């Protein structure tokens, strides 16, 4: 079984060359195993950060909902698996319709590796959680002194979280697009369009 752990950081910033290097050497099953690995290290990373400040709230969800607990882990991770497989299936179907020469197995593999974005989400969620924790401590201290803390800061935190959610969506679509281009030998513009459509449809359906 070929698992390209060393490619994970590179996929975040240079997905085109990464997928070209992996092309023909990875299967959907191997990619799915990597997806499971990414999910576990993402959950553990946030768990360590969140556990240190006693919080389970994830401002930027990465496959386990907004709260890291037993129920959410099962429900939302199942949903994440379905979204991954369904979006790869849709992308593969569309790519073939427009002249692509790839197959579902490699498309699923590349989409699975693209989920390294979830690890970045976990790190950012952890950073925001620490930010919220530290500000909350400061707010409590101010209240104890009869000073009302600035609520604008909480609004800023919410805005930053939403911005990161958007950025990660675009980032994932871009990486998956490069995976489609590599797997199906289609133009980059078509790869981006197919990736965006498959992402939207997987969310809607």
PDB file of C-alpha atoms in Angstrom:
ATOM      1  CA  UNK A   1       0.000   0.000   0.000  1.00  0.00           C
ATOM      2  CA  UNK A   2       1.474   3.332  -1.104  1.00  0.00           C
ATOM      3  CA  UNK A   3       0.873   6.204   1.312  1.00  0.00           C
ATOM      4  CA  UNK A   4       2.633   9.458   0.436  1.00  0.00           C
ATOM      5  CA  UNK A   5       2.970  11.120   3.840  1.00  0.00           C
ATOM      6  CA  UNK A   6       5.798  13.358   2.651  1.00  0.00           C
ATOM      7  CA  UNK A   7       3.525  14.806  -0.041  1.00  0.00           C
ATOM      8  CA  UNK A   8       0.939  16.171   2.405  1.00  0.00           C
ATOM      9  CA  UNK A   9       2.621  19.546   3.121  1.00  0.00           C
ATOM     10  CA  UNK A  10       3.431  19.991  -0.568  1.00  0.00           C
ATOM     11  CA  UNK A  11      -0.164  19.306  -1.606  1.00  0.00           C
ATOM     12  CA  UNK A  12      -1.305  22.334   0.405  1.00  0.00           C
ATOM     13  CA  UNK A  13       0.811  24.748  -1.628  1.00  0.00           C
ATOM     14  CA  UNK A  14       1.809  22.936  -4.823  1.00  0.00           C
ATOM     15  CA  UNK A  15      -0.996  20.466  -5.582  1.00  0.00           C
ATOM     16  CA  UNK A  16      -0.424  20.394  -9.346  1.00  0.00           C
ATOM     17  CA  UNK A  17       3.133  19.047  -9.194  1.00  0.00           C
ATOM     18  CA  UNK A  18       2.227  16.831  -6.221  1.00  0.00           C
ATOM     19  CA  UNK A  19      -0.605  15.065  -8.012  1.00  0.00           C
ATOM     20  CA  UNK A  20       1.416  14.723 -11.210  1.00  0.00           C
ATOM     21  CA  UNK A  21       4.111  12.993  -9.174  1.00  0.00           C
ATOM     22  CA  UNK A  22       1.561  10.672  -7.562  1.00  0.00           C
ATOM     23  CA  UNK A  23      -0.392   9.981 -10.773  1.00  0.00           C
ATOM     24  CA  UNK A  24      -0.656   6.289 -11.557  1.00  0.00           C
ATOM     25  CA  UNK A  25       0.811   5.319  -8.193  1.00  0.00           C
ATOM     26  CA  UNK A  26      -2.122   5.663  -5.817  1.00  0.00           C
ATOM     27  CA  UNK A  27      -5.547   4.031  -5.612  1.00  0.00           C
ATOM     28  CA  UNK A  28      -8.832   5.160  -4.143  1.00  0.00           C
ATOM     29  CA  UNK A  29      -8.463   2.704  -1.263  1.00  0.00           C
ATOM     30  CA  UNK A  30      -4.988   4.013  -0.420  1.00  0.00           C
ATOM     31  CA  UNK A  31      -6.248   7.579  -0.679  1.00  0.00           C
ATOM     32  CA  UNK A  32      -9.122   6.816   1.678  1.00  0.00           C
ATOM     33  CA  UNK A  33      -6.690   5.381   4.234  1.00  0.00           C
ATOM     34  CA  UNK A  34      -4.763   8.656   4.016  1.00  0.00           C
ATOM     35  CA  UNK A  35      -8.030  10.557   4.520  1.00  0.00           C
ATOM     36  CA  UNK A  36      -8.616   8.566   7.717  1.00  0.00           C
ATOM     37  CA  UNK A  37      -5.092   9.373   8.876  1.00  0.00           C
ATOM     38  CA  UNK A  38      -5.589  13.089   8.181  1.00  0.00           C
ATOM     39  CA  UNK A  39      -8.888  13.022  10.065  1.00  0.00           C
ATOM     40  CA  UNK A  40      -7.321  11.370  13.108  1.00  0.00           C
ATOM     41  CA  UNK A  41      -4.332  13.736  13.340  1.00  0.00           C
ATOM     42  CA  UNK A  42      -6.662  16.720  12.804  1.00  0.00           C
ATOM     43  CA  UNK A  43      -8.922  15.592  15.627  1.00  0.00           C
ATOM     44  CA  UNK A  44      -5.968  14.854  17.916  1.00  0.00           C
ATOM     45  CA  UNK A  45      -4.325  18.193  17.143  1.00  0.00           C
ATOM     46  CA  UNK A  46      -7.415  20.165  18.054  1.00  0.00           C
ATOM     47  CA  UNK A  47      -8.103  17.834  20.964  1.00  0.00           C
ATOM     48  CA  UNK A  48      -4.708  18.595  22.482  1.00  0.00           C
ATOM     49  CA  UNK A  49      -5.112  22.356  22.010  1.00  0.00           C
ATOM     50  CA  UNK A  50      -8.756  22.389  23.107  1.00  0.00           C
ATOM     51  CA  UNK A  51      -8.088  20.083  26.029  1.00  0.00           C
ATOM     52  CA  UNK A  52      -5.404  22.400  27.370  1.00  0.00           C
ATOM     53  CA  UNK A  53      -7.969  25.194  27.697  1.00  0.00           C
ATOM     54  CA  UNK A  54     -10.983  22.959  28.379  1.00  0.00           C
ATOM     55  CA  UNK A  55     -12.968  23.727  25.233  1.00  0.00           C
ATOM     56  CA  UNK A  56     -14.526  21.556  22.535  1.00  0.00           C
ATOM     57  CA  UNK A  57     -15.763  24.418  20.346  1.00  0.00           C
ATOM     58  CA  UNK A  58     -14.346  24.448  16.809  1.00  0.00           C
ATOM     59  CA  UNK A  59     -14.783  27.831  15.134  1.00  0.00           C
ATOM     60  CA  UNK A  60     -13.630  26.396  11.786  1.00  0.00           C
ATOM     61  CA  UNK A  61     -15.164  22.892  11.479  1.00  0.00           C
ATOM     62  CA  UNK A  62     -12.923  20.227   9.927  1.00  0.00           C
ATOM     63  CA  UNK A  63     -15.228  17.238   9.637  1.00  0.00           C
ATOM     64  CA  UNK A  64     -16.509  16.783  13.179  1.00  0.00           C
ATOM     65  CA  UNK A  65     -19.070  19.565  13.509  1.00  0.00           C
ATOM     66  CA  UNK A  66     -18.657  22.572  15.806  1.00  0.00           C
ATOM     67  CA  UNK A  67     -18.244  20.616  19.037  1.00  0.00           C
ATOM     68  CA  UNK A  68     -15.721  17.825  19.478  1.00  0.00           C
ATOM     69  CA  UNK A  69     -17.572  15.118  21.407  1.00  0.00           C
ATOM     70  CA  UNK A  70     -18.612  11.510  20.940  1.00  0.00           C
ATOM     71  CA  UNK A  71     -21.948  12.097  19.191  1.00  0.00           C
ATOM     72  CA  UNK A  72     -20.630  14.789  16.856  1.00  0.00           C
ATOM     73  CA  UNK A  73     -17.590  12.709  15.989  1.00  0.00           C
ATOM     74  CA  UNK A  74     -19.758   9.850  14.722  1.00  0.00           C
ATOM     75  CA  UNK A  75     -22.478  11.885  12.982  1.00  0.00           C
ATOM     76  CA  UNK A  76     -20.351  14.539  11.335  1.00  0.00           C
ATOM     77  CA  UNK A  77     -17.473  12.246  10.417  1.00  0.00           C
ATOM     78  CA  UNK A  78     -19.924   9.919   8.660  1.00  0.00           C
ATOM     79  CA  UNK A  79     -21.221  12.954   6.807  1.00  0.00           C
ATOM     80  CA  UNK A  80     -17.667  13.970   5.899  1.00  0.00           C
ATOM     81  CA  UNK A  81     -16.971  10.512   4.443  1.00  0.00           C
ATOM     82  CA  UNK A  82     -20.151  10.646   2.356  1.00  0.00           C
ATOM     83  CA  UNK A  83     -19.304  14.155   1.114  1.00  0.00           C
ATOM     84  CA  UNK A  84     -15.823  13.025   0.116  1.00  0.00           C
ATOM     85  CA  UNK A  85     -16.966   9.968  -1.820  1.00  0.00           C
ATOM     86  CA  UNK A  86     -19.972  11.698  -3.395  1.00  0.00           C
ATOM     87  CA  UNK A  87     -18.005  14.774  -4.502  1.00  0.00           C
ATOM     88  CA  UNK A  88     -15.283  12.571  -6.027  1.00  0.00           C
ATOM     89  CA  UNK A  89     -17.932  10.507  -7.809  1.00  0.00           C
ATOM     90  CA  UNK A  90     -19.634  13.607  -9.218  1.00  0.00           C
ATOM     91  CA  UNK A  91     -16.304  15.135 -10.282  1.00  0.00           C
ATOM     92  CA  UNK A  92     -15.281  11.912 -12.011  1.00  0.00           C
ATOM     93  CA  UNK A  93     -18.593  11.669 -13.879  1.00  0.00           C
ATOM     94  CA  UNK A  94     -18.460  15.287 -15.059  1.00  0.00           C
ATOM     95  CA  UNK A  95     -14.786  15.053 -16.037  1.00  0.00           C
ATOM     96  CA  UNK A  96     -15.465  11.990 -18.194  1.00  0.00           C
ATOM     97  CA  UNK A  97     -18.441  13.765 -19.807  1.00  0.00           C
ATOM     98  CA  UNK A  98     -16.184  16.629 -20.905  1.00  0.00           C
ATOM     99  CA  UNK A  99     -13.481  14.375 -22.299  1.00  0.00           C
ATOM    100  CA  UNK A 100     -11.497  13.409 -19.215  1.00  0.00           C
ATOM    101  CA  UNK A 101      -9.456  10.223 -19.350  1.00  0.00           C
ATOM    102  CA  UNK A 102      -9.222   9.366 -15.653  1.00  0.00           C
ATOM    103  CA  UNK A 103     -11.158   7.046 -13.367  1.00  0.00           C
ATOM    104  CA  UNK A 104     -13.009   7.198 -10.064  1.00  0.00           C
ATOM    105  CA  UNK A 105     -10.288   5.448  -8.058  1.00  0.00           C
ATOM    106  CA  UNK A 106      -7.607   8.037  -8.749  1.00  0.00           C
ATOM    107  CA  UNK A 107     -10.091  10.906  -8.448  1.00  0.00           C
ATOM    108  CA  UNK A 108     -11.104   9.643  -5.006  1.00  0.00           C
ATOM    109  CA  UNK A 109      -7.442   9.253  -4.047  1.00  0.00           C
ATOM    110  CA  UNK A 110      -6.599  12.836  -4.979  1.00  0.00           C
ATOM    111  CA  UNK A 111      -9.738  14.198  -3.298  1.00  0.00           C
ATOM    112  CA  UNK A 112      -8.775  12.235  -0.170  1.00  0.00           C
ATOM    113  CA  UNK A 113      -5.289  13.746  -0.125  1.00  0.00           C
ATOM    114  CA  UNK A 114      -6.846  17.174  -0.674  1.00  0.00           C
ATOM    115  CA  UNK A 115      -8.442  16.797   2.760  1.00  0.00           C
ATOM    116  CA  UNK A 116      -5.069  17.760   4.264  1.00  0.00           C
ATOM    117  CA  UNK A 117      -6.821  21.123   4.295  1.00  0.00           C
ATOM    118  CA  UNK A 118      -8.757  19.741   7.282  1.00  0.00           C
ATOM    119  CA  UNK A 119      -5.536  19.621   9.279  1.00  0.00           C
ATOM    120  CA  UNK A 120      -4.952  23.291   8.558  1.00  0.00           C
ATOM    121  CA  UNK A 121      -8.531  23.939   9.681  1.00  0.00           C
ATOM    122  CA  UNK A 122      -7.883  22.098  12.943  1.00  0.00           C
ATOM    123  CA  UNK A 123      -4.806  24.216  13.651  1.00  0.00           C
ATOM    124  CA  UNK A 124      -6.662  27.463  12.908  1.00  0.00           C
ATOM    125  CA  UNK A 125      -9.612  26.314  15.040  1.00  0.00           C
ATOM    126  CA  UNK A 126      -7.190  25.681  17.879  1.00  0.00           C
ATOM    127  CA  UNK A 127      -5.618  29.125  17.534  1.00  0.00           C
ATOM    128  CA  UNK A 128      -9.028  30.820  17.516  1.00  0.00           C
ATOM    129  CA  UNK A 129     -10.075  28.740  20.536  1.00  0.00           C
ATOM    130  CA  UNK A 130      -7.019  29.979  22.451  1.00  0.00           C
ATOM    131  CA  UNK A 131      -7.801  33.542  21.348  1.00  0.00           C
ATOM    132  CA  UNK A 132     -11.382  33.224  22.645  1.00  0.00           C
ATOM    133  CA  UNK A 133     -10.166  31.658  25.887  1.00  0.00           C
ATOM    134  CA  UNK A 134      -7.608  34.359  26.606  1.00  0.00           C
ATOM    135  CA  UNK A 135     -10.024  37.157  25.801  1.00  0.00           C
ATOM    136  CA  UNK A 136     -12.703  35.535  27.969  1.00  0.00           C
ATOM    137  CA  UNK A 137     -10.290  35.486  30.906  1.00  0.00           C
ATOM    138  CA  UNK A 138      -9.558  39.150  30.312  1.00  0.00           C
ATOM    139  CA  UNK A 139     -13.288  39.919  30.053  1.00  0.00           C
ATOM    140  CA  UNK A 140     -13.967  38.139  33.361  1.00  0.00           C
ATOM    141  CA  UNK A 141     -11.202  40.132  35.019  1.00  0.00           C
ATOM    142  CA  UNK A 142     -12.643  43.392  33.668  1.00  0.00           C
ATOM    143  CA  UNK A 143     -16.125  42.469  34.883  1.00  0.00           C
ATOM    144  CA  UNK A 144     -14.754  41.702  38.340  1.00  0.00           C
ATOM    145  CA  UNK A 145     -13.489  45.277  38.396  1.00  0.00           C
ATOM    146  CA  UNK A 146     -16.833  46.646  37.249  1.00  0.00           C
ATOM    147  CA  UNK A 147     -15.601  47.364  33.725  1.00  0.00           C
ATOM    148  CA  UNK A 148     -17.691  46.219  30.771  1.00  0.00           C
ATOM    149  CA  UNK A 149     -15.535  44.389  28.157  1.00  0.00           C
ATOM    150  CA  UNK A 150     -15.742  45.398  24.507  1.00  0.00           C
ATOM    151  CA  UNK A 151     -18.237  43.157  22.720  1.00  0.00           C
ATOM    152  CA  UNK A 152     -16.732  44.233  19.388  1.00  0.00           C
ATOM    153  CA  UNK A 153     -13.896  41.798  19.982  1.00  0.00           C
ATOM    154  CA  UNK A 154     -16.295  38.843  19.982  1.00  0.00           C
ATOM    155  CA  UNK A 155     -17.803  40.147  16.741  1.00  0.00           C
ATOM    156  CA  UNK A 156     -14.313  40.332  15.282  1.00  0.00           C
ATOM    157  CA  UNK A 157     -13.662  36.726  16.322  1.00  0.00           C
ATOM    158  CA  UNK A 158     -16.874  35.622  14.597  1.00  0.00           C
ATOM    159  CA  UNK A 159     -15.941  37.556  11.446  1.00  0.00           C
ATOM    160  CA  UNK A 160     -12.435  36.070  11.390  1.00  0.00           C
ATOM    161  CA  UNK A 161     -13.873  32.569  11.782  1.00  0.00           C
ATOM    162  CA  UNK A 162     -16.251  33.094   8.845  1.00  0.00           C
ATOM    163  CA  UNK A 163     -13.410  34.470   6.734  1.00  0.00           C
ATOM    164  CA  UNK A 164     -11.276  31.412   7.415  1.00  0.00           C
ATOM    165  CA  UNK A 165     -14.185  29.099   6.575  1.00  0.00           C
ATOM    166  CA  UNK A 166     -14.493  30.815   3.173  1.00  0.00           C
ATOM    167  CA  UNK A 167     -10.731  30.725   2.578  1.00  0.00           C
ATOM    168  CA  UNK A 168     -10.579  26.991   3.318  1.00  0.00           C
ATOM    169  CA  UNK A 169     -13.489  26.282   0.962  1.00  0.00           C
ATOM    170  CA  UNK A 170     -11.683  28.072  -1.874  1.00  0.00           C
ATOM    171  CA  UNK A 171      -8.426  26.328  -0.921  1.00  0.00           C
ATOM    172  CA  UNK A 172     -10.060  22.888  -1.034  1.00  0.00           C
ATOM    173  CA  UNK A 173     -11.744  23.608  -4.368  1.00  0.00           C
ATOM    174  CA  UNK A 174      -8.392  24.698  -5.823  1.00  0.00           C
ATOM    175  CA  UNK A 175      -6.534  21.604  -4.609  1.00  0.00           C
ATOM    176  CA  UNK A 176      -9.298  19.275  -5.826  1.00  0.00           C
ATOM    177  CA  UNK A 177      -9.283  21.082  -9.172  1.00  0.00           C
ATOM    178  CA  UNK A 178      -5.590  20.287  -9.584  1.00  0.00           C
ATOM    179  CA  UNK A 179      -6.387  16.683  -8.694  1.00  0.00           C
ATOM    180  CA  UNK A 180      -9.012  16.543 -11.438  1.00  0.00           C
ATOM    181  CA  UNK A 181      -6.591  18.074 -13.951  1.00  0.00           C
ATOM    182  CA  UNK A 182      -3.937  15.490 -13.085  1.00  0.00           C
ATOM    183  CA  UNK A 183      -6.310  12.514 -12.970  1.00  0.00           C
ATOM    184  CA  UNK A 184      -8.293  13.341 -16.112  1.00  0.00           C
ATOM    185  CA  UNK A 185      -5.949  15.423 -18.282  1.00  0.00           C
ATOM    186  CA  UNK A 186      -8.450  18.265 -18.629  1.00  0.00           C
ATOM    187  CA  UNK A 187      -7.793  21.996 -18.815  1.00  0.00           C
ATOM    188  CA  UNK A 188      -7.274  23.812 -15.545  1.00  0.00           C
ATOM    189  CA  UNK A 189     -10.327  26.008 -16.127  1.00  0.00           C
ATOM    190  CA  UNK A 190     -12.469  22.889 -16.476  1.00  0.00           C
ATOM    191  CA  UNK A 191     -10.853  21.353 -13.427  1.00  0.00           C
ATOM    192  CA  UNK A 192     -11.767  24.383 -11.322  1.00  0.00           C
ATOM    193  CA  UNK A 193     -15.339  24.394 -12.629  1.00  0.00           C
ATOM    194  CA  UNK A 194     -15.772  20.659 -12.045  1.00  0.00           C
ATOM    195  CA  UNK A 195     -14.322  20.937  -8.538  1.00  0.00           C
ATOM    196  CA  UNK A 196     -16.641  23.825  -7.656  1.00  0.00           C
ATOM    197  CA  UNK A 197     -19.710  22.042  -9.057  1.00  0.00           C
ATOM    198  CA  UNK A 198     -18.929  18.772  -7.285  1.00  0.00           C
ATOM    199  CA  UNK A 199     -18.367  20.635  -4.001  1.00  0.00           C
ATOM    200  CA  UNK A 200     -21.648  22.555  -4.249  1.00  0.00           C
ATOM    201  CA  UNK A 201     -23.673  19.519  -5.297  1.00  0.00           C
ATOM    202  CA  UNK A 202     -22.221  17.367  -2.525  1.00  0.00           C
ATOM    203  CA  UNK A 203     -23.240  20.013   0.010  1.00  0.00           C
ATOM    204  CA  UNK A 204     -26.739  20.465  -1.428  1.00  0.00           C
ATOM    205  CA  UNK A 205     -27.511  16.788  -1.977  1.00  0.00           C
TER     206      UNK A 205
END
